Coordinates of C-alpha atoms and ligand atoms in Angstrom, one line a residue:
M446 CA 0.9 12.0 27.9
L447 CA 1.8 12.9 23.8
K448 CA 4.8 14.3 23.2
N449 CA 4.2 15.1 19.8
I450 CA 1.8 17.8 19.6
N451 CA 2.9 19.1 15.8
P452 CA 3.4 16.1 13.9
L453 CA 4.6 15.8 10.5
W454 CA 2.8 16.0 7.0
W455 CA 3.4 12.0 7.1
Q456 CA 1.9 11.8 10.9
N457 CA -1.3 13.5 10.3
G458 CA -1.6 13.2 6.8
I459 CA -3.9 10.8 4.6
I460 CA -1.8 9.1 2.0
Y461 CA -3.9 8.0 -1.4
Q462 CA -2.5 5.1 -3.4
I463 CA -2.8 5.6 -7.6
Y464 CA -2.0 3.4 -9.9
P465 CA -1.0 5.1 -12.3
R466 CA -1.7 2.5 -15.3
S467 CA -5.6 2.5 -14.3
Y468 CA -5.9 6.5 -12.9
Q469 CA -6.7 8.8 -16.1
D470 CA -5.7 8.4 -19.5
S471 CA -4.7 11.7 -21.3
N472 CA -3.6 10.8 -24.9
N473 CA -6.4 8.1 -25.5
D474 CA -4.3 5.0 -25.4
G475 CA -5.9 3.1 -22.7
L476 CA -3.8 3.5 -20.4
G477 CA -3.2 6.3 -17.8
D478 CA -0.4 8.3 -17.7
L479 CA 1.0 11.6 -15.7
Q480 CA -0.5 14.3 -17.2
G481 CA -3.8 12.3 -16.4
I482 CA -3.2 12.2 -13.1
I483 CA -2.2 16.1 -13.4
S484 CA -5.8 16.9 -14.8
R485 CA -7.2 15.0 -11.3
L486 CA -5.2 16.9 -8.7
E487 CA -8.1 19.0 -8.4
Y488 CA -10.9 16.0 -7.3
L489 CA -7.6 15.4 -4.6
H490 CA -7.3 18.6 -3.3
W491 CA -10.8 18.5 -3.1
L492 CA -11.4 15.6 -1.6
G493 CA -8.9 17.0 1.3
I494 CA -6.0 14.3 1.1
N495 CA -2.3 15.7 1.3
A496 CA -0.1 12.5 -0.1
I497 CA -0.2 11.1 -3.3
W498 CA 1.7 7.2 -3.3
L499 CA 2.2 6.3 -7.3
S500 CA 3.1 2.5 -7.9
P501 CA 6.2 2.7 -10.3
I502 CA 6.4 5.1 -13.2
Y503 CA 9.7 3.8 -14.3
P504 CA 10.6 2.5 -18.0
S505 CA 9.9 -1.4 -17.6
P506 CA 8.5 -4.1 -19.9
M507 CA 5.7 -4.1 -17.6
K508 CA 5.7 -8.0 -17.0
D509 CA 4.9 -7.1 -13.9
F510 CA 3.4 -3.5 -14.6
G511 CA 6.4 -1.6 -13.8
Y512 CA 8.0 -3.7 -10.6
D513 CA 10.2 -4.9 -12.6
I514 CA 12.1 -1.9 -13.7
S515 CA 14.9 -1.6 -16.5
N516 CA 15.9 2.3 -16.0
Y517 CA 15.3 4.0 -12.3
T518 CA 15.9 7.3 -13.2
D519 CA 13.5 8.0 -16.1
I520 CA 9.8 7.9 -16.9
D521 CA 8.4 4.9 -19.1
P522 CA 7.2 6.8 -22.1
V523 CA 3.5 4.9 -21.3
F524 CA 3.1 7.6 -17.9
G525 CA 4.6 10.0 -20.5
T526 CA 7.9 11.9 -19.7
M527 CA 10.6 13.6 -17.5
A528 CA 8.8 16.6 -18.3
N529 CA 5.9 15.7 -17.2
F530 CA 6.9 14.4 -14.4
D531 CA 8.5 17.3 -13.1
L532 CA 4.9 19.3 -14.1
L533 CA 3.4 17.5 -11.8
L534 CA 5.4 17.6 -8.6
S535 CA 5.3 21.0 -9.1
A536 CA 1.2 21.4 -9.8
V537 CA 1.3 18.6 -6.4
H538 CA 3.0 20.6 -4.4
R539 CA 1.6 24.2 -5.2
M540 CA -1.6 22.5 -3.9
G541 CA 0.2 22.2 -1.1
M542 CA 0.1 18.1 -1.6
K543 CA 3.7 15.5 -1.3
L544 CA 4.0 13.1 -4.1
I545 CA 5.5 9.6 -2.5
L546 CA 7.1 7.1 -5.5
D547 CA 7.5 3.6 -4.9
F548 CA 10.6 2.3 -5.2
V549 CA 11.8 -1.4 -5.8
P550 CA 15.5 -1.8 -5.1
N551 CA 14.8 -6.2 -4.4
H552 CA 15.0 -6.3 -8.0
T553 CA 15.1 -5.4 -11.3
S554 CA 14.0 -5.9 -15.1
D555 CA 16.0 -8.6 -16.5
Q556 CA 16.0 -5.6 -19.9
H557 CA 17.6 -3.5 -17.1
P558 CA 21.7 -3.1 -18.9
W559 CA 22.7 -4.3 -15.2
F560 CA 21.4 -7.8 -15.7
L561 CA 22.0 -7.6 -19.2
E562 CA 25.8 -7.4 -18.2
S563 CA 25.5 -9.3 -15.0
R564 CA 24.3 -12.4 -17.6
S565 CA 26.9 -11.6 -20.5
S566 CA 29.6 -13.8 -18.5
R567 CA 30.5 -14.9 -15.2
D568 CA 33.4 -12.4 -15.2
N569 CA 31.2 -9.8 -16.3
P570 CA 31.8 -6.7 -13.5
K571 CA 28.1 -6.7 -12.8
R572 CA 28.4 -10.4 -12.3
D573 CA 27.7 -10.0 -8.5
W574 CA 24.9 -7.5 -8.6
Y575 CA 22.7 -10.0 -9.0
I576 CA 22.5 -13.8 -7.1
W577 CA 24.3 -16.1 -8.9
N578 CA 24.9 -19.9 -7.9
D579 CA 25.9 -22.8 -8.8
P580 CA 23.5 -26.2 -9.5
A581 CA 23.1 -28.6 -6.2
P582 CA 25.4 -31.0 -6.3
G583 CA 23.0 -33.7 -7.6
G584 CA 21.8 -31.3 -10.5
G585 CA 18.8 -28.6 -10.3
P586 CA 18.4 -25.5 -8.7
P587 CA 20.8 -24.6 -5.9
N588 CA 17.6 -25.0 -3.1
N589 CA 14.2 -25.0 -2.5
W590 CA 13.0 -21.2 -2.8
L591 CA 9.9 -20.7 -4.7
S592 CA 8.8 -17.4 -6.5
V593 CA 6.1 -15.5 -5.0
F594 CA 5.0 -16.2 -8.7
G595 CA 4.8 -19.2 -8.7
G596 CA 7.1 -22.1 -9.5
S597 CA 11.3 -22.7 -8.7
G598 CA 12.8 -18.9 -8.0
W599 CA 16.2 -20.4 -9.5
E600 CA 16.1 -20.1 -13.3
W601 CA 18.9 -21.4 -15.7
D602 CA 21.0 -19.7 -17.6
E603 CA 22.4 -21.9 -20.4
H604 CA 24.9 -19.4 -21.6
T605 CA 27.2 -18.9 -18.3
G606 CA 26.0 -22.2 -16.7
Q607 CA 24.3 -20.8 -13.2
Y608 CA 20.9 -20.2 -11.7
Y609 CA 20.4 -16.6 -10.8
Y610 CA 17.8 -16.1 -8.2
H611 CA 14.4 -14.3 -8.7
G612 CA 12.4 -13.8 -5.7
F613 CA 8.9 -12.8 -8.5
L614 CA 8.8 -13.3 -12.2
K615 CA 12.0 -15.1 -14.0
E616 CA 11.7 -11.7 -15.4
Q617 CA 12.8 -9.6 -12.3
P618 CA 16.2 -10.9 -11.0
D619 CA 17.3 -10.1 -7.3
L620 CA 19.5 -7.9 -6.7
N621 CA 22.6 -8.9 -4.8
W622 CA 21.8 -5.9 -2.3
R623 CA 25.5 -7.8 0.0
N624 CA 27.3 -6.0 -2.8
P625 CA 27.9 -2.4 -1.8
E626 CA 28.2 -1.1 -5.5
V627 CA 24.9 -2.3 -5.7
Q628 CA 23.9 -0.1 -2.7
E629 CA 25.8 2.8 -3.8
T630 CA 24.1 3.4 -6.6
M631 CA 21.2 2.2 -5.5
F632 CA 21.0 5.5 -2.8
N633 CA 21.7 7.5 -5.5
I634 CA 18.9 7.1 -7.1
L635 CA 17.0 8.0 -4.3
R636 CA 19.5 11.7 -4.1
F637 CA 18.4 11.8 -7.9
W638 CA 14.6 11.7 -7.1
L639 CA 15.2 13.3 -3.8
D640 CA 17.1 16.6 -5.4
K641 CA 14.0 16.5 -8.2
G642 CA 11.9 17.6 -4.6
V643 CA 9.9 14.0 -4.1
D644 CA 8.8 13.7 -0.5
G645 CA 9.4 10.1 0.1
F646 CA 9.4 6.7 -1.1
R647 CA 7.1 3.7 -0.3
V648 CA 9.7 0.4 -0.7
D649 CA 8.8 -2.3 -2.4
V650 CA 8.9 -5.9 -0.3
M651 CA 11.4 -4.1 1.7
W652 CA 11.9 -7.7 3.8
H653 CA 12.7 -9.5 1.0
M654 CA 16.6 -7.4 0.4
I655 CA 18.8 -9.8 1.7
K656 CA 18.7 -13.5 2.0
D657 CA 20.3 -16.3 3.6
A658 CA 24.5 -16.0 3.0
Q659 CA 24.7 -19.8 3.2
F660 CA 21.5 -20.5 1.1
R661 CA 20.2 -23.0 3.4
D662 CA 17.1 -24.8 2.5
N663 CA 13.3 -22.8 4.0
P664 CA 11.2 -25.6 5.3
I665 CA 8.1 -27.3 4.4
N666 CA 5.1 -25.2 5.7
P667 CA 3.0 -27.7 7.6
G668 CA 0.3 -25.2 6.9
Y669 CA 0.0 -25.3 3.8
R670 CA -3.5 -26.0 2.3
A671 CA -4.2 -26.5 -1.5
E672 CA -5.5 -24.0 -2.6
M673 CA -3.2 -21.1 -1.4
P674 CA -0.2 -19.7 -3.7
T675 CA 2.2 -22.4 -4.5
Y676 CA 5.0 -20.4 -2.2
D677 CA 3.0 -20.7 0.8
Q678 CA 4.2 -24.7 0.6
L679 CA 7.4 -23.2 2.3
L680 CA 8.2 -20.9 5.1
P681 CA 10.5 -18.8 3.6
V682 CA 12.7 -18.2 6.6
Y683 CA 15.9 -17.7 4.7
S684 CA 15.0 -16.2 2.0
T685 CA 13.5 -13.2 3.7
D686 CA 13.1 -11.6 6.6
Q687 CA 17.3 -12.0 6.9
P688 CA 19.1 -9.2 10.4
E689 CA 21.3 -7.7 7.7
V690 CA 18.5 -6.0 6.1
L691 CA 18.1 -3.6 9.0
D692 CA 21.7 -2.7 8.2
I693 CA 20.6 -2.0 4.7
V694 CA 16.8 -0.2 5.7
F695 CA 19.3 2.0 8.0
K696 CA 21.7 3.2 5.6
M697 CA 18.8 4.4 3.3
R698 CA 16.7 5.9 6.1
R699 CA 20.5 7.5 6.8
V700 CA 19.9 8.9 3.2
L701 CA 16.3 10.2 3.3
D702 CA 17.2 12.4 6.8
E703 CA 20.5 13.8 4.1
Y704 CA 16.6 16.1 3.7
P705 CA 14.4 17.7 5.9
E706 CA 11.3 16.1 6.0
R707 CA 10.6 12.9 3.9
V708 CA 9.2 9.9 4.4
M709 CA 10.3 5.8 4.2
I710 CA 7.4 3.7 3.7
G711 CA 8.4 0.1 3.8
E712 CA 6.2 -2.5 2.3
I713 CA 6.7 -5.6 4.7
Y714 CA 4.1 -8.3 5.5
L715 CA 5.2 -10.1 8.2
P716 CA 3.7 -10.9 12.2
I717 CA 3.4 -7.5 13.6
Q718 CA 6.7 -8.6 16.4
R719 CA 8.8 -8.5 12.9
L720 CA 7.4 -5.6 11.4
M721 CA 8.1 -3.5 14.3
I722 CA 11.4 -4.0 14.0
Y723 CA 11.7 -2.5 11.0
Y724 CA 11.0 0.8 12.5
G725 CA 14.5 0.8 13.9
D726 CA 15.7 0.6 17.6
K727 CA 16.2 3.8 17.4
N728 CA 13.6 4.5 15.2
N729 CA 16.3 4.8 12.6
G730 CA 14.5 2.6 10.0
A731 CA 11.3 3.0 8.0
H732 CA 9.4 6.0 9.1
L733 CA 6.1 4.1 8.7
P734 CA 6.4 0.1 7.6
F735 CA 3.2 -0.9 6.6
N736 CA 0.4 -1.9 8.8
F737 CA -1.8 -4.5 7.2
L738 CA -3.7 -6.2 9.9
L739 CA -7.0 -4.4 8.1
L740 CA -6.3 -6.0 4.6
S741 CA -6.5 -9.8 6.5
V742 CA -8.7 -9.1 9.7
P743 CA -11.7 -11.1 9.2
W744 CA -14.4 -8.2 9.9
E745 CA -15.6 -8.9 13.3
P746 CA -15.8 -6.6 15.5
V747 CA -13.6 -8.3 18.3
K748 CA -11.3 -9.4 16.0
I749 CA -10.5 -6.0 14.5
A750 CA -10.5 -4.6 18.6
A751 CA -8.0 -7.3 19.1
A752 CA -5.8 -6.4 15.7
I753 CA -5.7 -3.0 17.2
A754 CA -4.8 -3.6 20.6
E755 CA -2.2 -5.5 19.6
Y756 CA -0.7 -3.2 16.8
E757 CA -0.7 -0.3 19.5
G758 CA 0.3 -2.4 21.9
A759 CA 3.3 -3.8 20.3
L760 CA 4.6 0.1 18.3
P761 CA 7.7 0.3 19.5
P762 CA 8.4 4.4 22.1
G763 CA 7.9 7.1 18.6
G764 CA 6.8 4.5 16.0
W765 CA 4.5 6.5 14.1
P766 CA 1.2 3.6 13.5
N767 CA -0.6 3.2 10.0
W768 CA -3.7 1.8 8.5
V769 CA -4.2 0.2 5.0
M770 CA -7.5 -0.9 3.8
G771 CA -6.3 -1.6 0.3
N772 CA -3.9 -1.3 -2.4
H773 CA -3.6 -3.0 -5.6
D774 CA -2.4 -6.7 -4.1
R775 CA -5.4 -7.4 -2.2
P776 CA -8.7 -7.2 -2.6
R777 CA -10.7 -3.8 -2.7
I778 CA -12.4 -3.3 0.9
S779 CA -16.2 -3.0 -0.4
T780 CA -15.5 -6.5 -2.2
R781 CA -14.4 -7.9 1.1
V782 CA -16.7 -6.7 3.9
G783 CA -19.6 -6.0 1.2
S784 CA -21.2 -2.6 -0.4
G785 CA -23.4 -2.1 3.4
Q786 CA -20.1 -2.2 5.3
A787 CA -17.9 0.4 3.1
K788 CA -18.6 3.3 5.0
V789 CA -18.1 1.7 8.4
A790 CA -15.0 0.7 7.3
A791 CA -14.3 4.0 5.7
M792 CA -15.1 5.7 9.1
L793 CA -13.5 2.8 10.8
L794 CA -10.2 3.4 8.6
L795 CA -10.3 7.6 9.5
T796 CA -10.8 7.2 13.1
L797 CA -7.6 5.2 14.2
R798 CA -4.9 6.9 15.3
G799 CA -1.7 7.2 12.9
I800 CA -1.7 7.8 9.2
P801 CA -3.9 6.0 6.5
T802 CA -3.6 5.1 3.6
L803 CA -6.7 4.7 0.9
Y804 CA -6.2 3.1 -2.2
Y805 CA -7.5 5.1 -5.7
G806 CA -11.3 3.9 -6.6
D807 CA -11.9 2.8 -2.8
E808 CA -13.3 6.6 -2.0
I809 CA -16.4 5.5 -4.2
G810 CA -16.7 1.8 -3.5
M811 CA -15.2 0.7 -6.3
R812 CA -15.2 -3.6 -6.3
D813 CA -12.6 -6.4 -8.2
V814 CA -14.5 -6.6 -11.1
P815 CA -14.3 -9.6 -12.8
I816 CA -12.0 -10.1 -15.6
P817 CA -13.1 -13.3 -17.8
F818 CA -9.7 -15.5 -18.2
D819 CA -8.5 -14.5 -21.7
E820 CA -8.1 -11.0 -20.4
V821 CA -6.7 -11.4 -17.6
Q822 CA -3.4 -9.5 -17.0
D823 CA -1.8 -9.8 -14.2
P824 CA 1.2 -12.9 -13.8
Q825 CA 0.3 -13.9 -10.6
G826 CA -3.2 -14.4 -12.0
L827 CA -1.4 -16.2 -15.4
N828 CA 1.2 -18.8 -13.7
M829 CA -1.4 -19.7 -10.9
P830 CA -4.5 -19.9 -13.3
D831 CA -7.1 -22.4 -11.1
K832 CA -6.4 -20.2 -7.6
N833 CA -8.2 -17.2 -8.6
L834 CA -5.2 -14.8 -7.3
S835 CA -5.0 -12.3 -10.1
R836 CA -5.0 -9.2 -9.2
D837 CA -6.6 -7.5 -11.9
P838 CA -9.9 -7.1 -10.3
C839 CA -8.5 -4.5 -7.5
R840 CA -6.6 -2.7 -10.7
T841 CA -9.3 -1.1 -12.8
P842 CA -9.9 1.7 -14.3
M843 CA -11.4 4.7 -12.0
Q844 CA -14.8 5.4 -12.5
W845 CA -14.6 9.2 -13.1
N846 CA -18.6 9.5 -14.8
A847 CA -21.1 7.2 -16.7
E848 CA -19.2 8.7 -20.1
M849 CA -17.9 6.7 -22.4
N850 CA -15.5 4.0 -20.4
A851 CA -16.0 5.9 -16.7
G852 CA -14.3 9.3 -18.4
F853 CA -11.1 7.0 -17.5
S854 CA -10.6 6.8 -21.5
E855 CA -11.8 7.4 -24.9
S856 CA -10.7 4.0 -26.3
K857 CA -10.7 0.6 -24.7
P858 CA -9.0 0.6 -21.1
W859 CA -6.8 -2.4 -20.4
L860 CA -8.3 -3.3 -18.0
R861 CA -12.2 -3.8 -18.3
I862 CA -14.3 -1.4 -16.1
D863 CA -16.8 -2.3 -14.0
K864 CA -20.6 -2.8 -15.3
N865 CA -21.8 -1.1 -12.7
Y866 CA -20.3 2.5 -13.8
T867 CA -23.0 4.9 -14.9
L868 CA -24.8 4.0 -11.4
N869 CA -21.4 4.9 -9.4
N870 CA -18.6 7.5 -10.0
V871 CA -17.0 10.1 -8.6
D872 CA -19.6 12.7 -10.8
R873 CA -22.7 10.5 -9.3
Q874 CA -21.7 10.5 -5.5
K875 CA -19.8 14.3 -6.0
A876 CA -23.4 15.5 -6.2
D877 CA -25.0 13.1 -3.8
H878 CA -24.6 14.0 0.0
Y879 CA -25.3 10.2 1.3
S880 CA -22.7 9.1 -0.6
L881 CA -19.8 7.1 0.1
L882 CA -17.4 9.2 -1.4
N883 CA -19.1 12.6 0.8
L884 CA -18.9 10.9 3.9
Y885 CA -14.9 10.3 2.9
R886 CA -14.5 13.8 2.0
K887 CA -15.7 14.9 5.6
L888 CA -14.1 12.1 8.2
I889 CA -11.1 13.5 5.7
R890 CA -11.9 17.1 6.9
L891 CA -13.0 16.4 10.8
R892 CA -9.9 14.4 10.8
T893 CA -7.3 16.9 9.3
G894 CA -8.6 19.7 11.3
E895 CA -8.3 17.6 14.7
P896 CA -6.2 16.7 16.6
A897 CA -7.5 14.0 18.8
L898 CA -8.9 11.6 15.5
N899 CA -5.2 11.8 13.9
I900 CA -2.8 11.8 16.7
G901 CA -4.7 11.5 19.9
R902 CA -5.1 8.5 22.6
Y903 CA -7.3 5.8 21.6
I904 CA -9.2 3.9 24.0
Q905 CA -11.0 0.7 23.8
V906 CA -14.5 1.3 24.8
C907 CA -16.0 -2.0 23.8
A908 CA -16.4 -5.1 21.2
D909 CA -18.8 -7.8 20.9
D910 CA -20.1 -9.5 18.2
Q911 CA -22.1 -6.7 16.4
A912 CA -20.1 -3.9 17.2
I913 CA -16.7 -2.2 18.0
S914 CA -16.0 1.2 20.1
Y915 CA -13.4 3.7 21.1
I916 CA -13.1 6.7 22.4
R917 CA -10.0 9.5 20.8
E918 CA -9.0 11.7 22.3
I919 CA -5.8 14.7 23.8
E920 CA -6.7 15.1 27.3
G921 CA -7.7 19.2 28.1
S922 CA -8.7 19.3 24.2
S923 CA -11.3 17.3 22.5
R924 CA -12.9 14.0 22.6
F925 CA -14.7 11.6 20.2
L926 CA -16.7 8.6 20.8
V927 CA -16.9 6.1 17.1
V928 CA -19.5 3.6 17.7
L929 CA -18.9 1.1 14.4
N930 CA -21.7 -1.1 14.0
L931 CA -20.4 -4.5 11.5
S932 CA -23.2 -5.8 11.6
H933 CA -26.4 -5.9 9.2
R934 CA -28.6 -5.6 12.9
P935 CA -29.5 -2.4 14.8
Y936 CA -27.5 -2.0 17.6
Y937 CA -27.7 -0.6 21.0
F938 CA -24.7 1.2 22.1
K939 CA -25.2 1.6 26.1
T940 CA -23.2 3.5 28.5
T941 CA -24.1 5.1 32.1
Q942 CA -21.2 7.0 32.1
K943 CA -21.9 10.4 31.8
T944 CA -18.9 11.2 30.4
L945 CA -20.3 9.8 26.9
S946 CA -22.4 12.1 26.2
G947 CA -21.9 14.5 23.1
R948 CA -22.9 15.5 19.8
I949 CA -23.1 13.1 16.4
E950 CA -20.2 14.8 14.3
I951 CA -20.6 12.7 11.4
S952 CA -22.9 9.2 10.9
T953 CA -23.1 7.3 7.5
L954 CA -26.6 8.3 8.1
P955 CA -26.2 12.2 7.2
E956 CA -29.4 12.7 8.4
M957 CA -28.3 11.5 12.4
E958 CA -25.8 14.4 12.5
G959 CA -26.4 16.9 14.6
M960 CA -28.3 15.0 16.8
I961 CA -27.7 15.1 20.9
T962 CA -26.2 10.9 22.7
Q963 CA -27.2 10.2 26.0
G964 CA -27.4 6.9 27.6
T965 CA -28.5 4.4 24.7
I966 CA -27.3 5.6 21.4
E967 CA -29.8 3.3 18.6
L968 CA -27.9 2.6 15.2
D969 CA -28.9 1.1 11.9
G970 CA -27.0 -2.3 10.6
D971 CA -24.7 -0.9 8.6
Q972 CA -24.4 2.1 11.0
G973 CA -21.2 4.3 12.1
V974 CA -21.5 7.2 14.4
V975 CA -18.6 9.8 15.2
I976 CA -19.7 11.6 18.5
R977 CA -17.8 14.6 20.1
L978 CA -17.7 14.4 23.6
D979 CA -18.8 16.9 26.0
Q980 CA -16.2 18.1 28.3
Ligands
LIG1037 C1 4.9 -5.9 -4.3 C2 3.7 -4.8 -5.6 O1 2.9 -4.7 -4.1 C3 3.3 -6.2 -6.5 O2 2.5 -5.4 -7.1 C4 4.3 -6.8 -7.1 O3 4.1 -7.7 -7.9 C5 6.0 -7.3 -5.9 N1 6.1 -6.7 -4.8 C6 7.5 -7.5 -7.1 O4 8.1 -6.5 -6.9

């Protein structure tokens, strides 16, 4: 029984992630900026998304491209000014959309004034704002914790004779969230943006925020293989996902609850059962702990169906589902499943229960772009050069049109653009009825107008070695059957159930739209259909 048929904006919308550096350059310095985003809002409105999440736009030395913040309440000049931000926010709202900011609470830049103070002396009042420790008894780092970006998580500070902890780059020291002053200061930063009218936050590495109070060594990972990131040599059981982190999450949520209808999204890469804890025992945690299952599940119908069932089954009462198909840290969906399957992937993302997050450029099937070694910018790629871990390939500039630099900039872009841009770009796809972009748009529209597709029940019909099928329905209202052929071979969906007859509402092959389906449905390879079922 559906209790909630009047969903909030973050329950029935579609979130679109923009990596601001790569979206649209307005001042021709080769870097995207806020004014550029403003100039593309019409496009987003046309596409039908209702919320935009911006990767960080705050002042930063850009060692990790904005995830190393040196001032939480201003805008980096690369992206523009606070006046530009205010314009962006009001333009987004005027168009009936929402704006979600990235909040990076786990660490600051080593150039943040707080850290400069903290490292200036052992008795500085901000010393305890970061995580400082003496060397291990025999010398060397205090424990074996590793940095996600390679090497030890501890950096020696000659001046004060202690190590500080950094889960990511050494230029990203971790804040000490056990310190109440840190908590209060960060909560006031949230209020600063909420007061401006920002609609919510995507909270960076939420599960990293609290570390073991005793700093115990992490155990060895028996499943480690040489091609994996060096971080995976250990299981981060003491450096992440500590029980006390939930108190912080609940407090953060209470700050958001001081304002109406704001959303807190948690970036959390954990097994499903652990992920669910972040909803909070009374739905008092993150509204949406990001569900990254689709980023890693093998593209096989049975495994996808199992992942959906596991996720649906694990959701706590009242916990709202969400699905993510791509982001700025992971290979793009077109690269992962191949361009032939990109339309099927779009159909999957937009017909599952909950709120989908769409990564910029995925709507036109942008691919991971090979970046020559001497052009690599991402620190993860630079620090572990032999492991192909650079995230640059999925961060290349948006392909708007066939003009110079794909319409992104009139200057050389900060990352090279896919050579396919004259053929694959927004303008071209907009004009093509058969394009992936127009499919996304149709799916978004249908989903937004049909409660069955966004909040209706999910009922699996079948999953075999070729296809997955499921029903989305609101009893007494509309019902849809989705059949997705994940293989390249023709597929025959057979059912004797009369209740599965209907009319094709959307197909990856538009010429099939409007067809009546009964009994067997023949699908081409790489084809998917959304069928409106007769009642
Ligand atoms: C997760 C972000 O998504 C990633 O891009 C960043 O490098 C790390 N957190 C560190 O902030």
